[in-house]
Structures are given as structure tokens and as C-alpha cells.
């Protein structure tokens, strides 16, 4: 089952013929890229992560390439942990990432690059950008598909108000944790106002990037003009603005010039203005001077509506093929509480699962597919719990299970418990051996392989394993409450 493929270190040797591999033997870089987009946002993805190419997977690390040192350093200092986390979802044994610098001269988006010769990190003029590139507003993030709840109602209303009557709240500053819908709102504002005004939608990262680039290419005048000409300035993730004095200076002046001429400014951030430590005090106080609103964590009701909405949307997209049960929807909206992005991501994963396997996942599969998003940490599934559940199921005592007796009625349950421990926990083979009365790790491997084989030909066994997995993960949950 899918459990096998998601479990650590078990990928290559155990080919399950009855189902396609959820995770292939090799890391599927496309999946990682999709996750990076979802997790870190389109803007960061487009600016940086898209440029990462997969070279190869080695023993416990992956080798990736990026076109320049600058990009490597930037990615390493900001996103490496998160990229690694994503890779680990698919390949648990990967513990680090290495970058090789490979020029990508054929890449349309870029001019000839050669940063090997320069040590200057600020030299970003190799990126061929047009200003227009910064104005890519996402057509899919609109007011009409923004689901409203008590946690985001104020931010929604203020955003809407801005589109009706600009300069009403100026600047409008929306803040909140990751994945709460800030960018979605900013996009919605942009889409709406674009109909009538000149809109500039940019992330703070890109603003910095563009700023540095303009200095290097002596295009500062153009830069200033461009920004100061806009009617609406929408800046996403202002907390990333940590540029040098000169840049903050420029930003401050642009900001003031725009406010003076009555342009609307909307800013989002992950924190309140006074907590923006890397930003000059005078800019912070400018932010505080407008309307400051926070988006809070989604409450249960909102989560439910988002899951419902998203599954319906997917269902339409796939012509009614996606049938996610009420139980699973409830599980997702009850368990994934941190952010709307994770919630949406969870629904997407479940949908992918359904499409890969041609069936909606059951609860145990859902838990495994969403494992990294759930708070049920795997070490709450203890070996003791697994042994207890398995013993009860096969009606043997724990002493019997742990004994060295080889009667057939004991061997199978024992092997099953060992197998389940392997797939449901991250314990190593010797560790598992110790917990099963100091058995040798080769015995553990043998047990796991045996069950794997039996599962393939014996549907009864497959069902039992499913039941057991469900019980273990379920009991685990009940214990939590
Ligand atoms: P943030 O900018 O706060 O980190 P995003 O705006 O990028 O979060 O939202 C993350 C994802 O969740 C996006 O796909 C977005 O469309 C979706 N999303 C967030 N809030 C809502 C909402 N209230 N209704 C519908 N989708 C939402
Ligand atoms: Mg955002």
C-alpha cells in the first residue's frame, strides 16, 4: 500500500505490484517544485526556486544546480530548510542538499550569466527583467473566491473598501502568519483596481532586487519614475525588505511621493509594523499611520468551508471523479489548523492521491499522505502501541509475541508487528530489533520482506494490515484527546 512507499528506507527493495508506487524510486523533482510553489508562494518560486535544476540523488543527499552563486547564496540563506523539508516528504533519507553552479545559457529568462568571476553578491544585473514581469497578478486569487470567516472578515472588508474608494485607508497594512490569505487579498485588490488604474504589484523581495539591478545598470531614474508613476502600489511581504540604507531611503521617498499624490498603497507582512526590525523607524511609523489589520488563524467554520469549496472546485475540474468522503473532509478541517495554505495543500494532496490510485484515500492513508502537516507526530505511534494492537487483533499475549517461540500462530503476528513498526515509525532496524526481545536486524528485515510478499498475494492479509494500520493510527488519535 501507499504506506510502504511513504515509509523511510524501504523504497527500492519492496516493489508492490498491486499498486503503482506513490513515490517512485527516484525523487520526482516536479512534485518538489509543485510543493515549493505551494509552500513558499508563486513569487518566491518564480524569482528563485524555479531556477533550481535537479542533477542527481546520491546516498543521503541530493545534488541540485543553480545558475549563479548569488542565487545559490540567496536560496541557501533563506529557503534551504524549507526545500529540504519538502524533499524529505518524498525521500526521508535525504539529509542535505548540495548545489553546483551550472550556467544555464539556454534559459530564455536570463541573459548570459557568469557570476563565477565576480564575488559581488549584489551583482544581479544578469537577470533580464522587464518591469512588466513584476506585475503578474494571479487571476485565480479574486475576491469572489476568497472565503470569509471571522478570522479574516475585517481584512477582507478593508480590502474591498480600498477598491471602492481609494485613499480611504491609506496605507492599508494587512498582516498575519504564513498562508492566511494576505497575498490572495492583495491580488484581489490588484485585479479589481487594474480595471481603472495603473497598478504595481510587487513583493518586497522583488522591489529590492529591482532596486539593486537598477543601480548596477544605471537605471535609477527609470526605476524611480516607474514606481512613482503608479496609482496603486501593492507590496507583498514587506518583512523581507531588509535592504541597505540607500534602498530604504528610496523606498521611503517613493512611499511619501505616492501618498502625497493620493495613490493607494497596500502592504502585507507577517507581523505588525512595530515588529519589523529591519526596517527604518520612519517607514514603520508611516505604515502604522494608516489602517493596520491582522488576519488570524482560520477558525473551524472557515476551515470547513474552505475544504468544502476546494474539493468542489477540484471535482468540477476533474468532472466529478473526485469523491472525498465527509469523514476525510472533516478530518482535514479539524486537524489542519495552522494555515489556509496548508489546508488547500492538504486537499490538493488528497486529490492527487485519488487520481494516482483511482480511489479516495481512507483515513489511515490520509494520515500518511498528510503526515508532515499533522500534529500527530509519528513518535506518538509507539512500538508498545503497535504490539498491543497487533496482539489483541491476533489474540495472543504480549509475552508470546516477544518470546522466541516459533509456532506459526505466533510468527505471523510478530512479523506483522515488526512490519508495522517499520512503516509507521522512523525507528531503525536495530532499534526495532531491540524492542522485539533483542532480535537481530537481519531478522527484522526478513520479517518486513515476508509481510511485503504475503501482502501481494494474500488479500486477507492485506485487509488485516489495513485494519491494523487504521486501529493504530486511530487509537493514537483517541489517546490524544
Ligand atoms: P499568505 O500570503 O497570507 O501567506 P496566501 O494568500 O498565499 O497566504 O494564501 C495561501 C493559499 O490559501 C492560497 O492558495 C490562497 O488562494 C488560499 N487562501 C487563503 N485564504 C483564503 C480564503 N479565505 N479563501 C480561499 N482561499 C484562500
Ligand atoms: Mg503571501
Coordinates of C-alpha atoms and ligand atoms in Angstrom, one line a residue:
X1 CA 0.0 0.0 0.0
X2 CA 0.9 3.6 0.0
X3 CA 2.2 3.3 3.4
X4 CA 5.1 1.3 2.2
X5 CA 6.2 3.9 -0.3
X6 CA 6.0 6.7 2.2
X7 CA 8.0 4.9 4.8
X8 CA 11.6 5.5 5.2
X9 CA 14.3 3.5 3.7
X10 CA 12.0 0.9 2.2
X11 CA 11.6 2.2 -1.2
X12 CA 13.8 0.2 -3.5
X13 CA 13.6 -3.3 -2.4
X14 CA 10.0 -3.8 -2.0
X15 CA 8.1 -3.5 -5.1
X16 CA 4.4 -3.6 -4.7
X17 CA 2.9 -4.8 -7.8
X18 CA -0.7 -4.3 -6.9
X19 CA -0.5 -0.6 -6.8
X20 CA 1.6 2.0 -8.6
X21 CA 4.3 3.5 -6.4
X22 CA 3.1 6.7 -4.8
X23 CA 6.7 7.7 -4.6
X24 CA 8.9 6.4 -7.3
X25 CA 12.3 5.2 -6.7
X26 CA 13.7 8.4 -7.8
X27 CA 12.9 11.8 -6.5
X28 CA 10.3 13.4 -8.7
X29 CA 11.5 16.9 -9.0
X30 CA 8.2 18.1 -10.4
X31 CA 6.5 17.2 -7.2
X32 CA 9.1 19.0 -5.2
X33 CA 8.6 22.0 -7.4
X34 CA 4.9 22.0 -7.0
X35 CA 5.2 21.8 -3.3
X36 CA 7.7 24.6 -3.3
X37 CA 5.2 26.8 -5.2
X38 CA 2.5 26.0 -2.7
X39 CA 4.6 26.4 0.3
X40 CA 6.7 29.4 -0.5
X41 CA 4.4 31.2 -2.9
X42 CA 4.5 31.8 -6.6
X43 CA 6.6 34.9 -6.3
X44 CA 9.5 33.4 -4.5
X45 CA 9.2 30.3 -6.6
X46 CA 9.3 32.3 -9.8
X47 CA 12.1 34.5 -8.6
X48 CA 14.4 31.9 -7.2
X49 CA 13.3 28.4 -6.9
X50 CA 12.3 27.8 -10.5
X51 CA 15.9 28.1 -11.4
X52 CA 16.9 25.1 -9.4
X53 CA 17.6 22.1 -11.5
X54 CA 17.8 18.6 -10.2
X55 CA 21.0 16.8 -11.0
X56 CA 21.1 13.6 -9.1
X57 CA 20.3 11.9 -5.9
X58 CA 23.2 10.4 -4.0
X59 CA 23.4 8.3 -0.9
X60 CA 21.8 10.6 1.5
X61 CA 21.8 13.9 -0.3
X62 CA 20.7 15.5 -3.5
X63 CA 22.7 17.4 -5.9
X64 CA 21.0 20.4 -7.4
X65 CA 22.2 23.1 -9.7
X66 CA 21.6 26.8 -9.9
X67 CA 22.8 29.2 -12.5
X68 CA 24.8 31.5 -10.2
X69 CA 26.5 31.9 -6.9
X70 CA 24.3 34.7 -6.0
X71 CA 21.2 32.6 -6.4
X72 CA 22.8 29.8 -4.5
X73 CA 23.6 32.0 -1.6
X74 CA 20.3 33.6 -1.6
X75 CA 18.5 30.3 -1.7
X76 CA 20.8 28.8 0.9
X77 CA 20.3 31.6 3.4
X78 CA 16.5 31.8 3.0
X79 CA 14.9 28.7 1.7
X80 CA 17.2 25.8 2.2
X81 CA 15.5 24.4 5.2
X82 CA 12.1 24.5 3.7
X83 CA 13.3 22.9 0.4
X84 CA 14.9 20.1 2.4
X85 CA 11.7 19.6 4.4
X86 CA 9.8 19.2 1.1
X87 CA 12.3 16.8 -0.3
X88 CA 12.1 14.8 2.9
X89 CA 8.4 14.2 2.3
X90 CA 9.3 12.2 -0.7
X91 CA 12.7 10.9 0.4
X92 CA 13.1 10.7 4.1
X93 CA 16.7 9.5 3.9
X94 CA 17.9 12.8 2.3
X95 CA 19.7 14.8 4.9
X96 CA 21.3 17.6 3.0
X97 CA 21.3 19.5 -0.2
X98 CA 24.3 20.4 -2.3
X99 CA 24.4 23.0 -5.0
X100 CA 26.5 23.0 -8.1
X101 CA 26.7 26.1 -10.1
X102 CA 25.9 25.5 -13.7
X103 CA 25.3 28.2 -16.2
X104 CA 22.0 28.0 -17.9
X105 CA 22.7 29.8 -21.0
X106 CA 19.8 28.4 -22.9
X107 CA 17.4 29.7 -20.4
X108 CA 15.2 32.2 -22.1
X109 CA 14.6 34.2 -19.0
X110 CA 18.2 35.1 -18.5
X111 CA 21.0 36.8 -20.2
X112 CA 24.4 35.3 -20.3
X113 CA 25.4 34.7 -16.8
X114 CA 28.8 34.5 -15.3
X115 CA 29.0 35.1 -11.7
X116 CA 31.9 32.8 -11.3
X117 CA 34.1 35.7 -12.0
X118 CA 32.5 38.1 -9.6
X119 CA 32.3 37.8 -5.9
X120 CA 30.0 40.7 -5.6
X121 CA 26.7 39.4 -4.3
X122 CA 24.9 42.4 -5.3
X123 CA 25.5 42.0 -8.9
X124 CA 22.2 40.9 -10.0
X125 CA 22.1 42.6 -13.4
X126 CA 22.4 39.3 -15.1
X127 CA 18.7 38.8 -14.6
X128 CA 16.9 40.2 -17.6
X129 CA 13.7 41.5 -16.2
X130 CA 11.2 43.8 -17.6
X131 CA 9.2 45.8 -15.2
X132 CA 6.2 44.2 -16.6
X133 CA 7.3 40.9 -15.1
X134 CA 6.6 42.3 -11.7
X135 CA 3.0 42.9 -12.5
X136 CA 1.9 39.4 -12.9
X137 CA -1.3 39.4 -10.9
X138 CA -2.7 35.9 -10.3
X139 CA -6.1 35.6 -12.0
X140 CA -7.1 32.9 -9.6
X141 CA -6.9 34.9 -6.4
X142 CA -10.0 37.0 -6.5
X143 CA -12.5 38.5 -4.1
X144 CA -15.2 36.1 -5.3
X145 CA -13.2 33.0 -4.4
X146 CA -12.0 34.3 -1.1
X147 CA -13.9 32.5 1.7
X148 CA -14.8 34.8 4.5
X149 CA -14.8 33.9 8.2
X150 CA -14.5 35.7 11.4
X151 CA -10.7 35.5 11.3
X152 CA -10.3 37.3 8.0
X153 CA -13.5 39.3 7.7
X154 CA -12.0 42.7 8.7
X155 CA -9.1 42.3 6.3
X156 CA -11.5 41.3 3.6
X157 CA -13.8 44.2 4.2
X158 CA -11.0 46.7 4.3
X159 CA -9.5 45.4 1.1
X160 CA -12.8 45.6 -0.6
X161 CA -13.3 49.1 0.7
X162 CA -10.0 50.1 -0.8
X163 CA -11.2 49.0 -4.2
X164 CA -14.3 51.1 -3.9
X165 CA -12.8 54.2 -2.6
X166 CA -9.1 54.6 -2.9
X167 CA -7.2 56.6 -0.4
X168 CA -9.8 55.8 2.2
X169 CA -7.5 53.8 4.3
X170 CA -4.0 54.8 3.2
X171 CA -1.8 52.9 3.5
X172 CA -3.7 49.7 4.3
X173 CA -1.4 47.3 6.1
X174 CA -2.5 43.7 6.4
X175 CA -0.5 41.3 8.5
X176 CA -0.7 37.7 9.7
X177 CA 1.0 34.4 9.7
X178 CA 2.1 32.4 6.7
X179 CA -0.7 31.1 4.4
X180 CA -3.5 33.1 5.9
X181 CA -4.7 34.7 2.6
X182 CA -2.8 38.0 2.6
X183 CA -1.4 37.6 -0.9
X184 CA -4.8 36.4 -2.0
X185 CA -6.3 39.7 -0.8
X186 CA -3.6 41.8 -2.3
X187 CA -4.1 40.1 -5.6
X188 CA -7.8 40.6 -5.4
X189 CA -7.3 44.3 -4.8
X190 CA -4.9 44.4 -7.8
X191 CA -7.3 42.6 -10.1
X192 CA -10.1 44.9 -9.2
X193 CA -8.2 48.2 -9.4
X194 CA -6.4 47.2 -12.5
X195 CA -9.6 47.9 -14.4
X196 CA -9.3 51.6 -13.7
X197 CA -5.9 52.4 -12.5
X198 CA -2.2 51.8 -13.1
X199 CA -1.4 49.1 -10.6
X200 CA 2.0 48.0 -9.4
X201 CA 2.0 44.7 -7.6
X202 CA 5.4 43.6 -6.3
X203 CA 6.9 41.6 -3.5
X204 CA 9.4 43.4 -1.2
X205 CA 12.0 40.9 -2.4
X206 CA 11.5 41.9 -6.0
X207 CA 11.5 45.5 -5.1
X208 CA 14.9 45.1 -3.6
X209 CA 16.0 43.0 -6.5
X210 CA 14.9 45.6 -9.0
X211 CA 16.4 48.4 -6.9
X212 CA 19.8 46.8 -6.9
X213 CA 19.6 45.9 -10.5
X214 CA 18.7 49.5 -11.4
X215 CA 21.7 50.9 -9.6
X216 CA 24.0 48.5 -11.3
X217 CA 22.7 49.3 -14.7
X218 CA 22.4 53.0 -14.1
X219 CA 18.7 52.9 -14.5
X220 CA 17.8 54.5 -11.2
X221 CA 15.9 57.3 -12.9
X222 CA 13.7 54.8 -14.7
X223 CA 13.2 52.9 -11.6
X224 CA 12.0 55.9 -9.7
X225 CA 9.8 57.1 -12.4
X226 CA 8.2 53.8 -12.8
X227 CA 7.3 53.4 -9.2
X228 CA 6.3 56.9 -8.7
X229 CA 4.0 56.9 -11.7
X230 CA 1.8 54.2 -10.4
X231 CA -1.7 54.9 -9.0
X232 CA -1.8 51.8 -6.8
X233 CA 1.2 50.3 -5.1
X234 CA 0.7 46.8 -3.7
X235 CA 3.7 45.4 -1.8
X236 CA 3.7 41.9 -0.6
X237 CA 5.7 40.5 2.3
X238 CA 7.3 43.7 3.4
X239 CA 9.2 41.9 6.2
X240 CA 11.6 40.8 3.5
X241 CA 12.7 44.3 2.9
X242 CA 16.0 44.4 4.6
X243 CA 18.0 46.3 2.2
X244 CA 20.7 48.8 2.8
X245 CA 20.1 52.4 3.8
X246 CA 20.0 53.7 0.3
X247 CA 17.3 51.3 -0.6
X248 CA 15.2 52.1 2.4
X249 CA 15.8 55.8 1.6
X250 CA 14.5 55.3 -1.9
X251 CA 11.5 53.3 -0.6
X252 CA 10.7 55.9 1.9
X253 CA 10.7 58.7 -0.7
X254 CA 8.7 56.7 -3.2
X255 CA 6.2 55.9 -0.4
X256 CA 5.8 59.5 0.5
X257 CA 5.6 60.7 -3.0
X258 CA 2.8 58.3 -3.7
X259 CA 0.9 59.1 -0.6
X260 CA 1.2 62.8 -1.4
X261 CA -0.3 62.4 -4.8
X262 CA -3.1 60.3 -3.4
X263 CA -2.0 56.9 -4.7
X264 CA -3.3 54.0 -2.8
X265 CA -0.7 51.8 -1.0
X266 CA -1.4 48.4 0.4
X267 CA 1.2 46.4 2.2
X268 CA 1.2 42.9 3.6
X269 CA 3.6 41.5 6.2
X270 CA 3.9 38.6 8.6
X271 CA 4.0 40.9 11.6
X272 CA 2.8 44.2 12.9
X273 CA 4.6 47.3 11.7
X274 CA 6.4 47.9 15.0
X275 CA 7.9 44.4 14.9
X276 CA 9.6 44.9 11.5
X277 CA 13.0 45.0 12.9
X278 CA 15.0 45.5 9.8
X279 CA 13.0 48.4 8.6
X280 CA 13.7 52.0 9.5
X281 CA 11.6 53.5 12.2
X282 CA 10.3 56.3 10.0
X283 CA 8.9 53.7 7.5
X284 CA 7.4 51.7 10.2
X285 CA 5.6 54.7 11.6
X286 CA 4.3 55.5 8.1
X287 CA 2.8 52.1 8.0
X288 CA 1.2 52.5 11.4
X289 CA -0.3 55.7 10.3
X290 CA -2.8 54.1 8.0
X291 CA -5.2 51.2 8.8
X292 CA -3.5 48.2 10.3
X293 CA -5.4 45.0 10.3
X294 CA -4.5 41.4 11.1
X295 CA -5.7 38.1 9.6
X296 CA -5.9 35.5 12.2
X297 CA -5.7 31.7 12.1
X298 CA -8.7 30.3 10.4
X299 CA -11.4 29.1 12.8
X300 CA -13.0 25.8 12.4
X301 CA -16.0 27.0 10.5
X302 CA -13.9 28.8 7.9
X303 CA -11.6 25.7 7.5
X304 CA -14.6 23.6 6.8
X305 CA -15.9 26.0 4.2
X306 CA -12.5 26.2 2.6
X307 CA -12.1 22.4 2.4
X308 CA -15.7 22.1 1.0
X309 CA -15.1 24.8 -1.5
X310 CA -11.8 23.4 -2.6
X311 CA -13.0 19.9 -3.0
X312 CA -16.0 21.1 -5.0
X313 CA -13.7 23.1 -7.2
X314 CA -11.5 20.1 -7.8
X315 CA -14.5 18.0 -8.5
X316 CA -15.6 20.3 -11.2
X317 CA -12.1 20.3 -12.6
X318 CA -12.0 16.6 -12.8
X319 CA -15.6 16.1 -13.9
X320 CA -16.9 14.6 -10.8
X321 CA -14.3 11.9 -10.4
X322 CA -13.0 13.0 -7.0
X323 CA -15.1 11.6 -4.3
X324 CA -13.7 12.6 -1.0
X325 CA -15.8 11.4 1.9
X326 CA -17.3 13.5 4.6
X327 CA -15.1 11.8 7.2
X328 CA -11.9 12.8 5.3
X329 CA -13.0 16.3 4.8
X330 CA -13.9 16.7 8.4
X331 CA -10.6 15.1 9.4
X332 CA -8.7 17.6 7.3
X333 CA -10.6 20.7 8.5
X334 CA -10.3 19.5 12.2
X335 CA -6.6 18.7 12.0
X336 CA -5.0 21.2 9.8
X337 CA -5.4 24.3 11.7
X338 CA -2.3 26.4 11.1
X339 CA -2.9 28.0 7.8
X340 CA -5.2 28.1 4.9
X341 CA -2.3 27.4 2.6
X342 CA -1.7 24.0 4.4
X343 CA -5.4 23.3 4.2
X344 CA -5.5 23.9 0.5
X345 CA -2.3 22.0 0.1
X346 CA -3.8 19.1 2.0
X347 CA -6.9 19.0 -0.2
X348 CA -4.6 19.0 -3.2
X349 CA -2.6 16.1 -2.0
X350 CA -5.7 14.1 -1.3
X351 CA -6.9 14.8 -4.8
X352 CA -3.6 13.8 -6.2
X353 CA -3.8 10.6 -4.2
X354 CA -7.3 9.8 -5.6
X355 CA -6.0 10.4 -9.1
X356 CA -3.0 8.3 -8.8
X357 CA -4.8 5.3 -7.2
X358 CA -8.2 5.8 -8.7
X359 CA -9.8 5.8 -5.3
X360 CA -10.3 8.2 -2.5
X361 CA -7.9 7.6 0.4
X362 CA -9.2 6.1 3.7
X363 CA -8.4 7.6 7.0
X364 CA -5.1 5.8 7.5
X365 CA -3.9 6.7 4.1
X366 CA -5.0 10.3 4.6
X367 CA -2.9 10.5 7.7
X368 CA 0.1 9.2 6.0
X369 CA -0.3 11.4 3.0
X370 CA -0.6 14.4 5.2
X371 CA 1.7 13.3 7.9
X372 CA 4.0 16.2 7.8
X373 CA 1.1 18.6 8.1
X374 CA -0.5 16.9 11.0
X375 CA 0.4 17.4 14.6
X376 CA 0.1 13.7 15.3
X377 CA 3.8 13.2 15.3
X378 CA 4.9 9.8 14.3
X379 CA 6.7 9.1 17.6
X380 CA 3.3 9.1 19.3
X381 CA 2.9 5.8 17.4
X382 CA 5.0 3.8 19.8
X383 CA 6.2 0.3 19.4
X384 CA 4.3 -0.6 22.5
X385 CA 1.1 0.6 21.0
X386 CA 1.7 -1.4 17.8
X387 CA 2.5 -4.5 19.8
X388 CA -0.6 -4.1 21.9
X389 CA -2.9 -3.6 19.0
X390 CA -1.4 -6.4 17.0
X391 CA -1.6 -8.8 19.9
X392 CA -5.2 -8.0 20.6
X393 CA -6.0 -8.5 16.9
X394 CA -4.4 -11.9 16.7
X395 CA -5.5 -12.9 20.2
X396 CA -2.1 -13.6 21.5
X397 CA -0.3 -12.3 24.6
X398 CA 2.5 -9.8 24.5
X399 CA 4.7 -12.3 26.2
X400 CA 4.0 -14.7 23.4
X401 CA 4.8 -12.1 20.8
X402 CA 8.1 -11.2 22.4
X403 CA 9.1 -14.8 23.2
X404 CA 11.4 -16.8 21.0
X405 CA 8.9 -19.4 20.2
X406 CA 8.4 -20.1 16.5
X407 CA 4.9 -21.5 16.4
X408 CA 3.2 -20.5 13.3
X409 CA 0.4 -18.7 15.1
X410 CA 3.0 -16.5 16.8
X411 CA 5.4 -15.9 13.9
X412 CA 2.9 -14.2 11.6
X413 CA 1.6 -11.7 14.2
X414 CA 5.2 -11.0 15.3
X415 CA 6.2 -10.3 11.8
X416 CA 3.2 -8.2 11.2
X417 CA 4.0 -6.1 14.3
X418 CA 7.6 -5.7 13.1
X419 CA 6.4 -4.7 9.7
X420 CA 4.0 -2.1 11.0
X421 CA 6.7 -0.7 13.3
X422 CA 8.9 -0.3 10.3
X423 CA 6.3 1.5 8.2
X424 CA 4.7 3.6 10.9
X425 CA 7.6 4.8 12.9
X426 CA 11.0 6.1 11.9
X427 CA 12.9 3.6 14.1
X428 CA 15.9 2.0 12.6
X429 CA 16.2 -1.8 12.1
X430 CA 18.5 -2.3 15.2
X431 CA 16.1 -0.2 17.3
X432 CA 13.2 -2.3 16.2
X433 CA 15.2 -5.4 16.9
X434 CA 15.9 -4.3 20.5
X435 CA 12.2 -3.7 21.1
X436 CA 11.4 -7.2 19.9
X437 CA 13.4 -9.0 22.5
X438 CA 16.8 -8.2 21.1
X439 CA 16.3 -9.8 17.7
X440 CA 19.0 -9.3 15.2
X441 CA 18.4 -6.6 12.5
X442 CA 18.5 -9.3 9.8
X443 CA 15.5 -10.9 11.4
X444 CA 13.7 -7.6 11.2
X445 CA 14.5 -7.2 7.5
X446 CA 13.3 -10.7 6.9
X447 CA 10.0 -10.1 8.7
X448 CA 9.4 -6.9 6.8
X449 CA 10.1 -8.6 3.5
X450 CA 8.0 -11.6 4.4
X451 CA 4.9 -9.5 5.1
X452 CA 5.5 -7.4 2.0
X453 CA 5.4 -10.6 -0.1
X454 CA 2.4 -12.1 1.6
X455 CA 0.5 -8.9 1.2
X456 CA 0.9 -9.1 -2.5
X457 CA -0.7 -12.5 -2.9
X458 CA -3.0 -12.7 0.1
X459 CA -5.9 -10.2 0.1
X460 CA -7.0 -11.3 3.5
X461 CA -3.6 -10.3 4.9
X462 CA -3.8 -7.0 3.0
X463 CA -7.1 -6.3 4.6
X464 CA -5.8 -7.2 8.1
X465 CA -2.9 -4.9 7.7
X466 CA -5.1 -2.1 6.6
X467 CA -7.4 -2.6 9.6
X468 CA -4.4 -2.7 11.9
X469 CA -2.9 0.5 10.5
X470 CA -6.3 2.2 10.9
X471 CA -6.5 1.0 14.5
X472 CA -3.0 2.1 15.4
X473 CA -3.4 5.5 13.9
X474 CA -6.9 5.9 15.2
X475 CA -6.1 4.7 18.8
X476 CA -3.2 7.1 18.6
X477 CA -5.6 9.9 17.9
X478 CA -8.1 8.9 20.6
X479 CA -5.3 8.9 23.1
X480 CA -4.5 12.4 22.2
X481 CA -7.9 13.8 23.1
Ligands
LIG1 P1 -0.3 34.4 2.7 O1 0.0 35.5 1.7 O2 -1.0 35.0 3.9 O3 0.9 33.6 3.1 P2 -1.8 33.3 0.6 O4 -2.7 34.5 0.2 O5 -0.7 33.0 -0.3 O6 -1.3 33.4 2.1 O7 -2.8 32.1 0.7 C1 -2.3 30.7 0.7 C2 -3.3 29.9 -0.1 O8 -4.5 29.8 0.5 C3 -3.6 30.5 -1.5 O9 -3.7 29.4 -2.4 C4 -4.9 31.2 -1.3 O10 -5.6 31.3 -2.5 C5 -5.5 30.3 -0.3 N1 -6.4 31.1 0.6 C6 -6.0 31.8 1.7 N2 -7.1 32.4 2.3 C7 -8.2 32.0 1.6 C8 -9.6 32.3 1.7 N3 -10.0 33.0 2.7 N4 -10.4 31.7 0.8 C9 -9.9 31.0 -0.2 N5 -8.6 30.7 -0.4 C10 -7.7 31.2 0.5
LIG2 MG1 1.9 35.8 0.9

